[in-house]
Short mmCIF file of C-alpha atoms in Angstrom, two decimals:
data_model
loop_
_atom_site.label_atom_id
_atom_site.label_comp_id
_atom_site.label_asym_id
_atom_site.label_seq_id
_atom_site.Cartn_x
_atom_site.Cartn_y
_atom_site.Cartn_z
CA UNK A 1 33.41 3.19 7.30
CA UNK A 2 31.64 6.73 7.30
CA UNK A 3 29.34 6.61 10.85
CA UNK A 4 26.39 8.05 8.40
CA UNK A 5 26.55 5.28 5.74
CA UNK A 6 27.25 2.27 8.74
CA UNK A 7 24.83 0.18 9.53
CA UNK A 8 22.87 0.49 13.00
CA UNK A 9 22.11 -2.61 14.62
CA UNK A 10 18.84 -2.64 16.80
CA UNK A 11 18.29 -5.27 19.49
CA UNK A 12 15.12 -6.84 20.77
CA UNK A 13 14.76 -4.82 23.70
CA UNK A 14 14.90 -1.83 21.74
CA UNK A 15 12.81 -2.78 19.18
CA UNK A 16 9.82 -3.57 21.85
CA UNK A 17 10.01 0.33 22.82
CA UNK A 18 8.18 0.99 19.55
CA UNK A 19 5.17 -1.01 21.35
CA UNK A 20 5.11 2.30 23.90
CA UNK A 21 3.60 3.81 21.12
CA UNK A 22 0.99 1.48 20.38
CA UNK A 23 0.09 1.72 24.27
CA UNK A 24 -0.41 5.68 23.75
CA UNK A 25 -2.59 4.99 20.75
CA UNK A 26 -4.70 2.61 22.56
CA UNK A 27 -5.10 5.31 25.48
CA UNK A 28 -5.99 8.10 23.16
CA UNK A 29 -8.76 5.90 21.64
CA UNK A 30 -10.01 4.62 25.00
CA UNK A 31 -10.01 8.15 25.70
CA UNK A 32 -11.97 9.21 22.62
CA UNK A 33 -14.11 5.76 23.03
CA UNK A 34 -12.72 4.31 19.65
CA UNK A 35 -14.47 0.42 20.05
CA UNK A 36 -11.36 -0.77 17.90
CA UNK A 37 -9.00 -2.22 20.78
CA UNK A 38 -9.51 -5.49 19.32
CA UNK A 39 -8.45 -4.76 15.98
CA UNK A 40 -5.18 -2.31 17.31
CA UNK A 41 -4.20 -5.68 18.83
CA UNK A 42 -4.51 -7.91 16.34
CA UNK A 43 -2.70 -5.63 14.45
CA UNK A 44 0.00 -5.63 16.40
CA UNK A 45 0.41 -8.83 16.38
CA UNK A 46 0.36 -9.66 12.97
CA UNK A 47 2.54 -6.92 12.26
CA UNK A 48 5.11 -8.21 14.69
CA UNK A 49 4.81 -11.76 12.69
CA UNK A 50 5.05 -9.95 9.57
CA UNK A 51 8.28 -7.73 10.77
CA UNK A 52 10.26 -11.15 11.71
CA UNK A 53 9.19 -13.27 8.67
CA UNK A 54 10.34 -10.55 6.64
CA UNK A 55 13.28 -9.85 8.57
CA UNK A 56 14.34 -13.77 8.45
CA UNK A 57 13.38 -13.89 4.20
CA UNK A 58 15.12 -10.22 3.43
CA UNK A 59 18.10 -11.46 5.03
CA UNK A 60 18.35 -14.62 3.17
CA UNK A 61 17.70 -12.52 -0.21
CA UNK A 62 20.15 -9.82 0.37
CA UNK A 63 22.85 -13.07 0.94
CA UNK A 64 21.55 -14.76 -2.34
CA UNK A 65 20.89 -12.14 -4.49
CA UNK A 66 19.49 -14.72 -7.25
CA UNK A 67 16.53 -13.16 -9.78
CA UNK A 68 14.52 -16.39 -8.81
CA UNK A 69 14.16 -14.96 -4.99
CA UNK A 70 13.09 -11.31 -5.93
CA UNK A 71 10.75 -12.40 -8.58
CA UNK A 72 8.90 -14.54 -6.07
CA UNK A 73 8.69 -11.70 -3.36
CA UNK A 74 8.19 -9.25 -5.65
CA UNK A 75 5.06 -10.98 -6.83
CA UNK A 76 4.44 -11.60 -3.54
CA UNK A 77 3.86 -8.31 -2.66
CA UNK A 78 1.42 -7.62 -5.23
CA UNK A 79 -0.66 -10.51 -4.33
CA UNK A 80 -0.97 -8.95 -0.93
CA UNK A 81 -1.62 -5.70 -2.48
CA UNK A 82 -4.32 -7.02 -4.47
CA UNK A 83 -6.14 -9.50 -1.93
CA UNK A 84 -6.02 -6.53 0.49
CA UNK A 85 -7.51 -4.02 -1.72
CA UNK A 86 -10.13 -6.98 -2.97
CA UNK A 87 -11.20 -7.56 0.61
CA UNK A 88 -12.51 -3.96 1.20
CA UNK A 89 -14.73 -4.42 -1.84
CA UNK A 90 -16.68 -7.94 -1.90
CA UNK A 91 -19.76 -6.65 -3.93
CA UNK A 92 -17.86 -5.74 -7.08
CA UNK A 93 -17.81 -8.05 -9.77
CA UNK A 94 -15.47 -10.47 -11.14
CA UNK A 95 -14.54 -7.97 -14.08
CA UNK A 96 -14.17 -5.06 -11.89
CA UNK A 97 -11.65 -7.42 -9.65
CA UNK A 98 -9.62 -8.21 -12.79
CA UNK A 99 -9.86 -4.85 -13.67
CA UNK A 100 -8.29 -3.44 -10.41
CA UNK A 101 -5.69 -6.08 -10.19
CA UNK A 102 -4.38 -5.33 -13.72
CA UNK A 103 -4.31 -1.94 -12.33
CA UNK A 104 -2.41 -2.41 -9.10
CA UNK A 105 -0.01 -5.10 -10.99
CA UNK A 106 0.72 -3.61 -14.26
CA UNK A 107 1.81 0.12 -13.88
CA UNK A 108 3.85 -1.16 -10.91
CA UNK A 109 5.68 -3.36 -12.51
CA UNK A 110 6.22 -0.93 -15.34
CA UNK A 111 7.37 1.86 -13.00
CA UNK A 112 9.93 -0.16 -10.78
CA UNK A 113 11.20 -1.30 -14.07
CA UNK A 114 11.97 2.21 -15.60
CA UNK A 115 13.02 3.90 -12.26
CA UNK A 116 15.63 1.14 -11.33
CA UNK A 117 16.85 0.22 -15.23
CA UNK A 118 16.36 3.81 -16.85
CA UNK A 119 16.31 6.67 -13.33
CA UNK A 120 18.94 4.70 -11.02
CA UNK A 121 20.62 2.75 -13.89
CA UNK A 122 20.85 -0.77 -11.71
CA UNK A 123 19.99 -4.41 -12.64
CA UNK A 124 16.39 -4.95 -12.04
CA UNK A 125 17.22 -7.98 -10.27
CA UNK A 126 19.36 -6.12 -7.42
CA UNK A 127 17.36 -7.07 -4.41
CA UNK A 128 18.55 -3.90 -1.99
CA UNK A 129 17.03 -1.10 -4.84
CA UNK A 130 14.32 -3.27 -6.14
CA UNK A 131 12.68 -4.82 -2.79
CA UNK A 132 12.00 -1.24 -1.16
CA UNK A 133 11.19 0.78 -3.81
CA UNK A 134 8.65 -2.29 -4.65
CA UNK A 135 7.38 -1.78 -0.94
CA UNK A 136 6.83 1.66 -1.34
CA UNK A 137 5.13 1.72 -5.15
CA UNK A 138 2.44 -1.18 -4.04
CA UNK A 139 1.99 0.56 -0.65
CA UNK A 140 0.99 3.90 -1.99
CA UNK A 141 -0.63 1.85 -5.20
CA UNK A 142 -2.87 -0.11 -2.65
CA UNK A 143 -3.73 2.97 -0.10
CA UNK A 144 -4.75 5.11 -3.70
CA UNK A 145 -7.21 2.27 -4.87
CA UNK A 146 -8.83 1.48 -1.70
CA UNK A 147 -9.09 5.00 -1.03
CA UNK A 148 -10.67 5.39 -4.59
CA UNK A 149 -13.38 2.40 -4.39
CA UNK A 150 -14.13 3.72 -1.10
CA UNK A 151 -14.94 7.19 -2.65
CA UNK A 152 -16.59 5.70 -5.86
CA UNK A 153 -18.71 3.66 -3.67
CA UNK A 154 -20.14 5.78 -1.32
CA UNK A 155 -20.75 8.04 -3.61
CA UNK A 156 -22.59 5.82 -6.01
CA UNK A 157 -24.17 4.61 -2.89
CA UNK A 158 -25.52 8.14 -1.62
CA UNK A 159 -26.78 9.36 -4.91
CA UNK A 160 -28.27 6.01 -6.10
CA UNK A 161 -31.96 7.70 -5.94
CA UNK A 162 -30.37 10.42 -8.65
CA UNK A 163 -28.30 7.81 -10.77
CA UNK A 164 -31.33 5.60 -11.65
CA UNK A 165 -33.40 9.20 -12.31
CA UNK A 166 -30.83 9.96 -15.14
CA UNK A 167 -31.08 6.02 -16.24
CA UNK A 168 -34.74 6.29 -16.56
CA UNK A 169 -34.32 9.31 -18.38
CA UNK A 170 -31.76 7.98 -20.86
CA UNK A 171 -28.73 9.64 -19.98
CA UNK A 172 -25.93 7.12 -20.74
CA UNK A 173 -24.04 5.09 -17.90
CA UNK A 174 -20.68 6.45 -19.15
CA UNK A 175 -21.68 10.34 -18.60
CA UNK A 176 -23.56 9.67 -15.05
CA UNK A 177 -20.25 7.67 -13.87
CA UNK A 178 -17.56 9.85 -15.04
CA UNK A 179 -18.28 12.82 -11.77
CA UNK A 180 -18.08 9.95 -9.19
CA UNK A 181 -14.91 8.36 -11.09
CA UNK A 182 -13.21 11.83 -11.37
CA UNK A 183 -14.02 12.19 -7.49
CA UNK A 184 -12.73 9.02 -6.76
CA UNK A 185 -9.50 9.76 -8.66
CA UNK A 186 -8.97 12.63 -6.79
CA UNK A 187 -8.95 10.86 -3.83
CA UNK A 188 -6.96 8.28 -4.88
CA UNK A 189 -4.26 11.18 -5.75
CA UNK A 190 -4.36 12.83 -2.39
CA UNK A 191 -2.22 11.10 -0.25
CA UNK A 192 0.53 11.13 -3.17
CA UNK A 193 0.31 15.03 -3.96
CA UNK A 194 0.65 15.76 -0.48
CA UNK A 195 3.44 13.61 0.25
CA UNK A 196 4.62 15.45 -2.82
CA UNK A 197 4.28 18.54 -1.29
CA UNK A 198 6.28 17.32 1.98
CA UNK A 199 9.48 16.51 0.13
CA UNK A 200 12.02 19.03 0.87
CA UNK A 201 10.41 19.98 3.97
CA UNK A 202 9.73 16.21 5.86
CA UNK A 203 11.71 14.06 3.68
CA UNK A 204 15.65 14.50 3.93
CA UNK A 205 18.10 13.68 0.82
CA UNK A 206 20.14 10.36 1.76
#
């Protein structure tokens, strides 16, 4: 087999050197007196729980490649995506929720369905395409909509004196909205344009 298409096996030990990192990121924000130690921690953990669970359920899936096993992860992943974005915004409203779930679950789905079936030309079932390319659509999807209701938030939040001015003076909801939604959006689109931007310069060709 070609060295650059073989498979590189890492062992425990090596895998606990990525924790050296975590130890210089804890420094640097003792150093900048960050009070989140607790939080880097329990991060760490759960990602560590997270990396074996996965690595014990991917492993299973990739030996029984049956459409019954990447249905139920795939939706599993967006229920993540969606509870996670949902629990950075408590005070919206039930509509709203349904609202952003339809939009985390929906285009998704749509996407990963026309890049693997129409782009790569592969069953949509295959679990090595469609499991990582999933991962990395509902990532970005859930960083862009958390980043957005953050935006469209605050903003509502800092100009709320000037938004119920223009209610009292009849402008309509729809036309007072529409700046903060466009800012929001914008936002949202950030962290995707400039990964855009990087291709070709930090992202390699397989």
């Amino acid at each position: 087999m070609d060295n650059n298409t073989s498979v590189i096996n890492i062992n425990i030990l090596q895998f606990s050197l990525i924790y050296l990192l975590l130890l210089i990121v804890l420094g640097v924000m003792k150093y900048a007196k960050i009070d989140r130690t607790k939080m880097l921690i329990w991060a760490s953990i759960r990602m560590t729980v997270q990396l074996i669970l996965a690595g014990f359920i991917l492993t299973y899936i990739f030996k029984n490649p049956h459409p019954a096993f990447v249905i139920i992860y795939l939706f599993s992943m967006i229920f993540f995506c969606i509870k996670r974005v949902l629990s950075k915004t408590p005070h919206i409203n039930t509509n709203f929720k349904t609202i952003i779930s339809i939009s985390i679950a929906l285009p998704g789905l749509l996407i990963i369905i026309y890049f693997l079936q129409i782009i790569i030309g592969v069953n949509i079932f295959n679990p090595q395409y469609m499991i990582p390319i999933s991962g990395m659509i509902f990532v970005n999807s859930m960083t862009g909509v958390s980043l957005g209701l953050d935006t469209f938030h605050s903003s509502l939040k800092s100009q709320k004196l000037k938004t119920e001015v223009l209610l009292n003076l009849g402008a309509a909801p729809k036309k007072i909205l529409l700046p903060y939604v466009n800012n929001a959006l914008e936002t949202a689109l950030l962290p995707t344009l400039n990964s855009m931007l990087g291709w070709g310069l930090f992202h390699c060709p397989e």
